[in-house]
Amino acid sequence: MFFTYLRRELRRRRRAALVVASGLGLGIALVIVVSSVTAGMGRAQDRVLESLYGLGTDMTVTKAASPPGEGETVRRPRFEFDAKGDGGGQSQDVVMVQGFETLPASTVAKVGAQDGVADAVGGLSARVMKVDGRFGPGEARPGKPVQGGGADFGVDSYSVYGTDVAHQELGPLTTSRITSGRTFRAAETSAAVAVVDSAYAKEQGLAVGGKLTVSGTAYTVVGVATAESGDAAADVYLPLARAQALADAKDEVTTVYVRVTDSQRIAGVEAAIARNVPGTTVTTSADLADTVSGSLSTASGLAAGVGTWLSVVVLGAAFVVSGLLTSSAVGRRVREFGTLKALGWRSGRVTRQVVGESLVHGLIGGVLGIGVGLAGAWAVTAFGPTLTAELGGAPGGGARQVVGGPGGGGGPVRDAASRAVDVALTAPVSLMTIALAVGLAVAGGLVAGGFGGWRASRLRPADALRRVA
């Protein structure tokens, strides 16, 4: 009897049911779109952070460079050439650690031993300054240096990152995908091999099997890597031992990349490292997130703030309107419900009938809302804008130095203070979001049914008899 009456009432009042369901559907669709866009913002921000420190990295341990003390001088690249006779071809590389002061390699083991740390990997960031060219012929006099002539030299600069080839699951190399050749093998801890970034390989005409000479040693290019988003972490990746030897930093690292056992323990692990490994600076993914600015940060703030509140307001309004419409519909059915009570229906049965109808309205609204919400999320993914994230300068980052001055003079300019990463906006819809939509649909139906059921339970058979008269 319940379902028969329910089916007849829904068929008779199709228009009223569609209005109530549409209101609920609109609110549910907005919740789905906002939730999906917010999830997409979070995913985009994760990609941005991964472009800085690599996939799976929860925090990094470094040692900030201290300002030079009184009387100390800053080490700068120095090139020395012996211009005898016509000078001939001259070439020299200077490899220097960049970004931070170095830490003892033993720091990696200390960090890895802390409670809550799943893995810790060290890396060394360096920069190669390469000067090559030739002196022009000058006047040679017995017992005196060559005078006159001239010089024609070019200056090149590129970043090098020393990778622990036995533990490649952490670190900046994980931000890139091998598109040609292969990555390092675990046995190549001291091999003269290199993986180069695709942009740098194109610029220098390098390919798999080619040779890259650094400080007189020829390194075989075994792979070409392409950054998944933004700039690559380095132009050239070398085995850690090789990079340490080139930079005169044996058994030293600039950064320790840390993965924790549980994301809920990040704060505790950070405190433990700061306490037990003195002289270091710990930077978590949350700290990095605070440095992200640009359109991604702005859009993320709007989605999390304005979007969330807007969806809550619209959904709340939809619940209230559907409740009022249901209550109003019950008011127009006084004669019907009064007659049913006169025929023996109890108040509880009338109330259940009204709640059942409202629950079906809510489920219909849920179906409509899920459909519209999925369409909206698809539209955002298909036609959404590309957002830009401005990142603070990152240790080990590969922002290239620029050589100023005509003819390569003027020396290197410091690394750019920030990096811009472009990320396409997506709106992924999770099963949790769908479950939330279904829950809201049921809740909306119950709210509307509560309004109408309360009013229906107050009706008396005498009311129906007066309407008939």
Short mmCIF file of C-alpha atoms in Angstrom, two decimals:
data_model
loop_
_atom_site.label_atom_id
_atom_site.label_comp_id
_atom_site.label_asym_id
_atom_site.label_seq_id
_atom_site.Cartn_x
_atom_site.Cartn_y
_atom_site.Cartn_z
CA MET A 1 0.00 0.00 0.00
CA PHE A 2 2.81 2.42 0.93
CA PHE A 3 4.65 2.09 -2.40
CA THR A 4 1.43 2.07 -4.44
CA TYR A 5 0.29 5.32 -2.86
CA LEU A 6 3.79 6.75 -3.17
CA ARG A 7 3.95 6.00 -6.89
CA ARG A 8 0.55 7.55 -7.52
CA GLU A 9 1.36 10.71 -5.59
CA LEU A 10 4.67 11.22 -7.37
CA ARG A 11 2.94 10.78 -10.72
CA ARG A 12 0.17 13.21 -9.80
CA ARG A 13 2.55 15.88 -8.49
CA ARG A 14 5.35 15.61 -11.03
CA ARG A 15 5.85 19.35 -11.30
CA ALA A 16 6.13 19.92 -7.54
CA ALA A 17 8.47 16.92 -7.22
CA LEU A 18 10.69 18.26 -10.03
CA VAL A 19 10.92 21.70 -8.38
CA VAL A 20 11.96 20.24 -5.03
CA ALA A 21 14.40 17.78 -6.64
CA SER A 22 15.93 20.49 -8.85
CA GLY A 23 16.60 22.76 -5.89
CA LEU A 24 18.35 19.99 -4.01
CA GLY A 25 20.18 18.91 -7.17
CA LEU A 26 21.56 22.41 -7.74
CA GLY A 27 23.00 22.55 -4.23
CA ILE A 28 24.46 19.05 -4.49
CA ALA A 29 26.00 19.80 -7.91
CA LEU A 30 27.67 22.91 -6.53
CA VAL A 31 29.09 20.91 -3.63
CA ILE A 32 30.49 18.31 -6.06
CA VAL A 33 32.10 20.93 -8.31
CA VAL A 34 33.60 22.88 -5.43
CA SER A 35 34.88 19.72 -3.73
CA SER A 36 36.38 18.48 -7.00
CA VAL A 37 38.03 21.81 -7.82
CA THR A 38 39.44 22.01 -4.29
CA ALA A 39 40.83 18.47 -4.69
CA GLY A 40 42.30 19.51 -8.03
CA MET A 41 43.95 22.52 -6.39
CA GLY A 42 45.46 20.24 -3.78
CA ARG A 43 46.71 17.86 -6.46
CA ALA A 44 48.19 20.78 -8.43
CA GLN A 45 49.93 22.09 -5.34
CA ASP A 46 51.34 18.62 -4.66
CA ARG A 47 52.75 18.57 -8.20
CA VAL A 48 54.30 21.97 -7.60
CA LEU A 49 55.94 20.81 -4.38
CA GLU A 50 57.14 17.64 -6.08
CA SER A 51 58.76 19.78 -8.74
CA LEU A 52 60.85 21.33 -5.98
CA TYR A 53 61.98 18.33 -3.96
CA GLY A 54 60.74 15.21 -5.66
CA LEU A 55 58.03 12.63 -5.38
CA GLY A 56 57.38 11.26 -1.90
CA THR A 57 59.51 13.83 -0.07
CA ASP A 58 57.85 14.99 3.15
CA MET A 59 60.68 17.20 4.38
CA THR A 60 64.25 18.22 3.69
CA VAL A 61 67.19 18.77 6.02
CA THR A 62 69.72 21.43 5.08
CA LYS A 63 72.21 23.83 6.59
CA ALA A 64 71.67 27.44 5.67
CA ALA A 65 74.70 29.33 4.44
CA SER A 66 75.99 31.66 7.15
CA PRO A 67 77.09 35.18 6.24
CA PRO A 68 80.85 35.64 6.05
CA GLY A 69 82.46 36.75 9.28
CA GLU A 70 84.69 39.74 9.72
CA GLY A 71 87.80 39.36 7.63
CA GLU A 72 86.41 36.35 5.72
CA THR A 73 85.99 36.45 1.98
CA VAL A 74 83.38 34.76 -0.15
CA ARG A 75 84.78 32.07 -2.41
CA ARG A 76 84.32 33.01 -6.03
CA PRO A 77 85.15 31.18 -9.22
CA ARG A 78 88.77 31.69 -10.22
CA PHE A 79 90.24 30.75 -13.57
CA GLU A 80 93.96 30.63 -14.31
CA PHE A 81 95.46 30.24 -17.79
CA ASP A 82 99.04 30.06 -18.93
CA ALA A 83 99.38 32.26 -22.03
CA LYS A 84 102.60 31.11 -23.63
CA GLY A 85 103.34 31.59 -27.30
CA ASP A 86 100.07 32.05 -29.13
CA GLY A 87 98.10 30.75 -26.13
CA GLY A 88 96.31 28.04 -28.13
CA GLY A 89 92.96 26.68 -27.04
CA GLN A 90 92.20 27.10 -23.35
CA SER A 91 89.44 25.45 -21.35
CA GLN A 92 88.78 25.15 -17.65
CA ASP A 93 85.88 24.07 -15.44
CA VAL A 94 85.25 25.23 -11.89
CA VAL A 95 82.73 23.19 -9.91
CA MET A 96 81.29 24.76 -6.77
CA VAL A 97 78.65 23.69 -4.28
CA GLN A 98 75.57 25.88 -4.57
CA GLY A 99 72.50 26.62 -2.50
CA PHE A 100 73.50 25.70 1.06
CA GLU A 101 76.48 24.87 3.17
CA THR A 102 77.40 21.22 3.10
CA LEU A 103 76.54 18.66 5.76
CA PRO A 104 78.59 15.56 6.62
CA ALA A 105 77.31 12.52 4.73
CA SER A 106 76.85 10.87 8.13
CA THR A 107 73.92 13.26 8.65
CA VAL A 108 71.87 11.08 6.30
CA ALA A 109 72.22 8.09 8.65
CA LYS A 110 71.43 10.23 11.70
CA VAL A 111 68.27 11.53 10.11
CA GLY A 112 67.27 8.08 8.91
CA ALA A 113 67.61 6.72 12.44
CA GLN A 114 64.98 9.08 13.87
CA ASP A 115 61.68 7.55 14.94
CA GLY A 116 59.07 7.96 12.24
CA VAL A 117 61.50 8.29 9.33
CA ALA A 118 60.86 5.72 6.59
CA ASP A 119 63.74 6.72 4.34
CA ALA A 120 66.43 9.40 4.06
CA VAL A 121 68.60 10.10 1.02
CA GLY A 122 71.37 12.64 0.58
CA GLY A 123 72.17 14.72 -2.47
CA LEU A 124 74.68 17.36 -3.53
CA SER A 125 73.82 20.43 -5.57
CA ALA A 126 76.64 22.06 -7.51
CA ARG A 127 77.23 24.41 -10.39
CA VAL A 128 79.79 24.11 -13.15
CA MET A 129 81.33 27.27 -14.56
CA LYS A 130 83.04 26.46 -17.84
CA VAL A 131 85.33 28.92 -19.62
CA ASP A 132 86.89 28.06 -22.95
CA GLY A 133 88.45 29.96 -25.83
CA ARG A 134 91.87 31.10 -26.89
CA PHE A 135 94.37 33.90 -26.56
CA GLY A 136 95.33 35.70 -29.71
CA PRO A 137 98.99 35.75 -30.85
CA GLY A 138 101.16 38.30 -29.07
CA GLU A 139 104.68 39.55 -29.15
CA ALA A 140 107.08 37.09 -27.53
CA ARG A 141 110.32 38.51 -26.05
CA PRO A 142 113.12 36.44 -24.51
CA GLY A 143 112.73 36.10 -20.75
CA LYS A 144 109.52 38.13 -20.65
CA PRO A 145 105.83 37.23 -20.78
CA VAL A 146 103.84 37.52 -23.98
CA GLN A 147 102.47 41.01 -24.52
CA GLY A 148 99.74 42.28 -26.75
CA GLY A 149 97.42 40.04 -28.71
CA GLY A 150 93.90 39.52 -27.34
CA ALA A 151 91.48 36.89 -26.09
CA ASP A 152 88.21 35.32 -27.16
CA PHE A 153 86.55 33.28 -24.39
CA GLY A 154 83.05 31.98 -23.83
CA VAL A 155 81.49 31.26 -20.44
CA ASP A 156 78.91 28.56 -19.83
CA SER A 157 77.16 27.65 -16.62
CA TYR A 158 74.97 24.70 -15.77
CA SER A 159 73.71 22.97 -12.65
CA VAL A 160 74.77 19.50 -11.53
CA TYR A 161 73.03 17.31 -8.99
CA GLY A 162 74.76 14.43 -7.28
CA THR A 163 72.30 11.55 -6.94
CA ASP A 164 72.54 8.56 -4.62
CA VAL A 165 72.13 5.98 -7.40
CA ALA A 166 71.42 3.22 -4.88
CA HIS A 167 68.35 5.11 -3.58
CA GLN A 168 66.71 6.92 -6.47
CA GLU A 169 63.21 6.82 -5.02
CA LEU A 170 63.77 10.18 -3.31
CA GLY A 171 65.27 13.42 -4.52
CA PRO A 172 64.90 15.84 -7.44
CA LEU A 173 65.45 13.23 -10.15
CA THR A 174 62.03 11.79 -9.29
CA THR A 175 60.43 14.98 -10.65
CA SER A 176 61.53 13.98 -14.15
CA ARG A 177 60.64 11.07 -16.39
CA ILE A 178 63.25 9.19 -18.40
CA THR A 179 62.25 9.76 -22.03
CA SER A 180 65.33 8.31 -23.68
CA GLY A 181 67.86 5.75 -22.50
CA ARG A 182 67.77 4.74 -18.85
CA THR A 183 68.36 5.99 -15.36
CA PHE A 184 71.35 5.09 -13.19
CA ARG A 185 72.03 1.53 -12.13
CA ALA A 186 72.63 0.77 -8.46
CA ALA A 187 76.16 -0.44 -9.25
CA GLU A 188 77.14 2.85 -10.91
CA THR A 189 78.02 4.62 -7.66
CA SER A 190 81.35 5.85 -9.05
CA ALA A 191 80.85 5.35 -12.79
CA ALA A 192 81.49 8.16 -15.28
CA VAL A 193 77.86 8.27 -16.42
CA ALA A 194 75.29 11.05 -16.53
CA VAL A 195 71.58 11.68 -17.00
CA VAL A 196 70.84 15.03 -18.61
CA ASP A 197 67.71 17.13 -18.70
CA SER A 198 66.00 17.15 -22.09
CA ALA A 199 66.12 20.94 -22.42
CA TYR A 200 69.84 21.04 -21.68
CA ALA A 201 70.47 18.06 -23.96
CA LYS A 202 68.73 19.87 -26.82
CA GLU A 203 70.66 23.05 -26.11
CA GLN A 204 74.03 21.26 -26.10
CA GLY A 205 73.24 18.68 -28.79
CA LEU A 206 73.59 15.76 -26.37
CA ALA A 207 71.99 12.34 -26.84
CA VAL A 208 72.13 8.91 -25.24
CA GLY A 209 75.60 7.51 -25.82
CA GLY A 210 77.13 10.96 -26.21
CA LYS A 211 79.90 12.43 -24.07
CA LEU A 212 79.78 15.31 -21.60
CA THR A 213 83.18 16.52 -20.41
CA VAL A 214 83.44 18.00 -16.94
CA SER A 215 86.83 19.00 -15.53
CA GLY A 216 88.62 16.85 -18.07
CA THR A 217 86.57 13.70 -17.48
CA ALA A 218 84.24 12.43 -20.20
CA TYR A 219 80.88 11.25 -18.85
CA THR A 220 78.72 8.96 -20.96
CA VAL A 221 75.12 10.11 -21.27
CA VAL A 222 72.99 7.08 -20.35
CA GLY A 223 69.62 8.80 -20.19
CA VAL A 224 67.64 11.92 -21.02
CA ALA A 225 65.03 13.06 -18.49
CA THR A 226 62.09 15.40 -19.02
CA ALA A 227 60.62 17.38 -16.13
CA GLU A 228 57.00 16.45 -15.39
CA SER A 229 56.13 20.05 -14.52
CA GLY A 230 58.05 23.29 -14.42
CA ASP A 231 61.80 23.43 -14.73
CA ALA A 232 64.06 20.46 -14.10
CA ALA A 233 65.83 20.28 -10.74
CA ALA A 234 69.20 20.24 -12.52
CA ASP A 235 70.69 20.26 -15.98
CA VAL A 236 72.94 17.27 -15.34
CA TYR A 237 72.60 14.40 -12.85
CA LEU A 238 75.73 12.51 -11.79
CA PRO A 239 76.39 9.73 -9.27
CA LEU A 240 76.80 11.31 -5.85
CA ALA A 241 80.43 10.20 -5.40
CA ARG A 242 81.37 11.77 -8.74
CA ALA A 243 79.66 15.06 -7.92
CA GLN A 244 81.36 15.18 -4.50
CA ALA A 245 84.78 14.67 -6.12
CA LEU A 246 84.14 17.37 -8.73
CA ALA A 247 82.99 19.91 -6.12
CA ASP A 248 85.80 19.02 -3.69
CA ALA A 249 83.13 17.95 -1.20
CA LYS A 250 84.03 14.36 -0.40
CA ASP A 251 81.60 12.72 2.02
CA GLU A 252 79.41 15.82 2.07
CA VAL A 253 75.85 16.58 0.98
CA THR A 254 73.79 19.75 0.67
CA THR A 255 70.34 18.27 1.23
CA VAL A 256 68.82 15.25 2.96
CA TYR A 257 65.46 14.22 1.52
CA VAL A 258 63.15 12.57 4.07
CA ARG A 259 60.06 10.40 3.77
CA VAL A 260 58.10 9.73 6.96
CA THR A 261 56.20 6.57 7.83
CA ASP A 262 52.92 8.42 8.34
CA SER A 263 51.91 11.89 7.19
CA GLN A 264 50.33 12.46 10.60
CA ARG A 265 53.79 12.23 12.19
CA ILE A 266 55.47 14.96 10.13
CA ALA A 267 55.40 17.52 12.95
CA GLY A 268 56.86 15.04 15.45
CA VAL A 269 59.60 13.91 13.07
CA GLU A 270 60.46 17.53 12.30
CA ALA A 271 60.85 18.28 16.01
CA ALA A 272 62.93 15.13 16.57
CA ILE A 273 65.36 15.96 13.75
CA ALA A 274 65.73 19.55 14.92
CA ARG A 275 66.45 18.31 18.44
CA ASN A 276 68.73 15.37 17.67
CA VAL A 277 70.57 16.65 14.60
CA PRO A 278 71.76 20.13 15.65
CA GLY A 279 72.95 22.72 13.18
CA THR A 280 70.37 21.81 10.56
CA THR A 281 67.25 23.40 9.14
CA VAL A 282 64.18 21.22 8.58
CA THR A 283 61.69 22.26 5.91
CA THR A 284 58.40 20.38 5.60
CA SER A 285 55.98 20.19 2.71
CA ALA A 286 53.64 22.47 4.69
CA ASP A 287 56.41 25.08 4.92
CA LEU A 288 56.89 24.86 1.16
CA ALA A 289 53.15 25.21 0.56
CA ASP A 290 53.24 28.53 2.39
CA THR A 291 55.78 29.85 -0.13
CA VAL A 292 53.59 29.11 -3.16
CA SER A 293 52.03 32.22 -4.64
CA GLY A 294 50.60 33.23 -7.99
CA SER A 295 47.29 32.34 -9.63
CA LEU A 296 47.35 28.79 -8.17
CA SER A 297 47.49 30.13 -4.63
CA THR A 298 44.77 32.71 -5.35
CA ALA A 299 42.45 30.17 -6.97
CA SER A 300 43.10 27.67 -4.19
CA GLY A 301 42.15 30.27 -1.59
CA LEU A 302 38.95 31.13 -3.45
CA ALA A 303 37.98 27.47 -3.83
CA ALA A 304 38.68 26.66 -0.19
CA GLY A 305 37.16 29.85 1.18
CA VAL A 306 34.53 31.50 -1.00
CA GLY A 307 33.62 28.31 -2.87
CA THR A 308 33.09 26.26 0.27
CA TRP A 309 30.97 28.90 1.96
CA LEU A 310 28.96 29.46 -1.22
CA SER A 311 28.21 25.76 -1.53
CA VAL A 312 27.19 25.58 2.13
CA VAL A 313 24.87 28.59 1.77
CA VAL A 314 23.28 27.30 -1.45
CA LEU A 315 22.85 23.80 -0.03
CA GLY A 316 21.35 25.16 3.18
CA ALA A 317 18.98 27.36 1.18
CA ALA A 318 17.99 24.35 -0.96
CA PHE A 319 17.21 22.34 2.17
CA VAL A 320 15.06 25.12 3.64
CA VAL A 321 13.22 25.81 0.37
CA SER A 322 12.52 22.12 -0.21
CA GLY A 323 11.22 21.84 3.36
CA LEU A 324 8.96 24.84 2.95
CA LEU A 325 7.66 23.59 -0.40
CA THR A 326 6.91 20.19 1.09
CA SER A 327 5.16 21.79 4.07
CA SER A 328 3.16 23.97 1.71
CA ALA A 329 2.19 20.94 -0.35
CA VAL A 330 0.99 19.19 2.79
CA GLY A 331 -1.12 22.25 3.58
CA ARG A 332 -2.83 21.88 0.20
CA ARG A 333 -3.53 18.21 0.95
CA VAL A 334 -5.47 18.77 4.18
CA ARG A 335 -8.62 17.13 2.84
CA GLU A 336 -6.66 14.16 1.50
CA PHE A 337 -4.79 13.44 4.73
CA GLY A 338 -7.82 14.20 6.91
CA THR A 339 -9.87 11.72 4.91
CA LEU A 340 -7.12 9.07 5.25
CA LYS A 341 -7.14 9.58 9.00
CA ALA A 342 -10.92 9.26 9.01
CA LEU A 343 -10.48 5.95 7.19
CA GLY A 344 -8.19 4.69 9.94
CA TRP A 345 -4.69 5.92 9.05
CA ARG A 346 -2.76 6.86 12.14
CA SER A 347 -0.68 10.04 12.34
CA GLY A 348 2.55 8.04 12.22
CA ARG A 349 1.52 6.37 8.97
CA VAL A 350 0.66 9.72 7.37
CA THR A 351 3.97 11.13 8.53
CA ARG A 352 5.87 8.16 7.10
CA GLN A 353 4.07 8.61 3.78
CA VAL A 354 5.12 12.27 3.58
CA VAL A 355 8.71 11.50 4.61
CA GLY A 356 8.85 8.69 2.02
CA GLU A 357 7.74 11.05 -0.73
CA SER A 358 10.29 13.66 0.36
CA LEU A 359 13.05 11.05 0.51
CA VAL A 360 12.30 10.06 -3.09
CA HIS A 361 12.43 13.75 -4.04
CA GLY A 362 15.83 13.97 -2.38
CA LEU A 363 17.13 10.90 -4.20
CA ILE A 364 15.93 12.27 -7.52
CA GLY A 365 17.66 15.54 -6.65
CA GLY A 366 20.78 13.56 -5.79
CA VAL A 367 20.78 11.87 -9.19
CA LEU A 368 20.31 15.23 -10.92
CA GLY A 369 22.98 16.85 -8.75
CA ILE A 370 25.51 14.08 -9.37
CA GLY A 371 24.89 14.28 -13.11
CA VAL A 372 25.25 18.07 -13.24
CA GLY A 373 28.22 17.98 -10.84
CA LEU A 374 30.06 15.38 -12.93
CA ALA A 375 29.41 17.44 -16.06
CA GLY A 376 30.73 20.55 -14.33
CA ALA A 377 33.85 18.76 -13.09
CA TRP A 378 34.47 17.39 -16.59
CA ALA A 379 34.12 20.90 -18.04
CA VAL A 380 36.64 22.28 -15.55
CA THR A 381 39.11 19.52 -16.42
CA ALA A 382 38.59 19.86 -20.17
CA PHE A 383 38.48 23.64 -20.46
CA GLY A 384 39.98 24.82 -17.17
CA PRO A 385 42.76 27.41 -17.17
CA THR A 386 46.43 26.76 -16.66
CA LEU A 387 47.49 28.18 -13.31
CA THR A 388 50.90 29.56 -12.44
CA ALA A 389 52.64 28.95 -9.13
CA GLU A 390 55.48 31.20 -8.06
CA LEU A 391 57.92 29.24 -5.95
CA GLY A 392 60.57 30.52 -3.60
CA GLY A 393 64.15 29.66 -4.54
CA ALA A 394 64.75 26.00 -3.75
CA PRO A 395 67.93 24.36 -2.63
CA GLY A 396 69.21 22.10 -5.30
CA GLY A 397 67.02 23.83 -7.83
CA GLY A 398 68.13 24.06 -11.37
CA ALA A 399 67.44 27.68 -12.17
CA ARG A 400 70.22 28.48 -14.56
CA GLN A 401 72.59 31.33 -14.04
CA VAL A 402 72.82 33.96 -16.69
CA VAL A 403 76.08 35.32 -17.90
CA GLY A 404 75.88 39.05 -18.36
CA GLY A 405 77.82 41.53 -20.39
CA PRO A 406 78.76 41.51 -24.01
CA GLY A 407 80.96 38.65 -25.06
CA GLY A 408 80.18 36.72 -21.90
CA GLY A 409 81.85 39.20 -19.58
CA GLY A 410 80.55 40.37 -16.29
CA GLY A 411 80.45 37.07 -14.48
CA PRO A 412 77.53 34.96 -13.38
CA VAL A 413 74.39 36.37 -11.91
CA ARG A 414 72.90 34.63 -8.90
CA ASP A 415 70.20 32.01 -9.34
CA ALA A 416 66.74 33.39 -9.83
CA ALA A 417 65.03 33.96 -6.50
CA SER A 418 61.89 32.25 -7.68
CA ARG A 419 60.59 29.77 -10.21
CA ALA A 420 57.32 29.77 -12.10
CA VAL A 421 55.56 26.44 -12.61
CA ASP A 422 52.52 26.12 -14.87
CA VAL A 423 49.96 23.54 -13.78
CA ALA A 424 46.75 22.61 -15.62
CA LEU A 425 43.69 22.80 -13.37
CA THR A 426 41.75 19.55 -13.01
CA ALA A 427 38.66 18.61 -11.00
CA PRO A 428 38.88 14.94 -10.03
CA VAL A 429 35.70 13.44 -8.59
CA SER A 430 36.35 10.82 -5.93
CA LEU A 431 34.06 8.10 -4.63
CA MET A 432 34.04 9.99 -1.33
CA THR A 433 32.54 13.00 -3.14
CA ILE A 434 29.84 10.82 -4.72
CA ALA A 435 29.09 9.30 -1.32
CA LEU A 436 28.83 12.82 0.11
CA ALA A 437 26.35 13.74 -2.63
CA VAL A 438 24.19 10.71 -1.86
CA GLY A 439 24.29 11.54 1.84
CA LEU A 440 23.25 15.12 1.13
CA ALA A 441 20.39 13.90 -1.06
CA VAL A 442 19.11 11.67 1.72
CA ALA A 443 19.57 14.45 4.28
CA GLY A 444 17.71 16.91 2.06
CA GLY A 445 14.82 14.47 1.71
CA LEU A 446 14.68 13.90 5.45
CA VAL A 447 14.75 17.65 6.17
CA ALA A 448 11.91 18.27 3.74
CA GLY A 449 10.03 15.25 5.07
CA GLY A 450 10.51 16.49 8.60
CA PHE A 451 8.84 19.80 7.76
CA GLY A 452 5.93 18.16 5.95
CA GLY A 453 5.56 15.21 8.33
CA TRP A 454 5.34 17.49 11.34
CA ARG A 455 2.53 19.44 9.71
CA ALA A 456 0.76 16.31 8.45
CA SER A 457 0.79 14.76 11.94
CA ARG A 458 -1.19 17.75 13.28
CA LEU A 459 -4.08 17.32 10.86
CA ARG A 460 -7.44 16.07 12.18
CA PRO A 461 -10.27 14.26 10.39
CA ALA A 462 -12.59 17.17 11.28
CA ASP A 463 -10.48 19.43 9.05
CA ALA A 464 -11.20 17.21 6.09
CA LEU A 465 -14.92 17.14 6.84
CA ARG A 466 -15.06 20.94 6.97
CA ARG A 467 -13.27 21.11 3.57
CA VAL A 468 -15.78 18.66 2.08
CA ALA A 469 -18.70 20.68 3.41
#
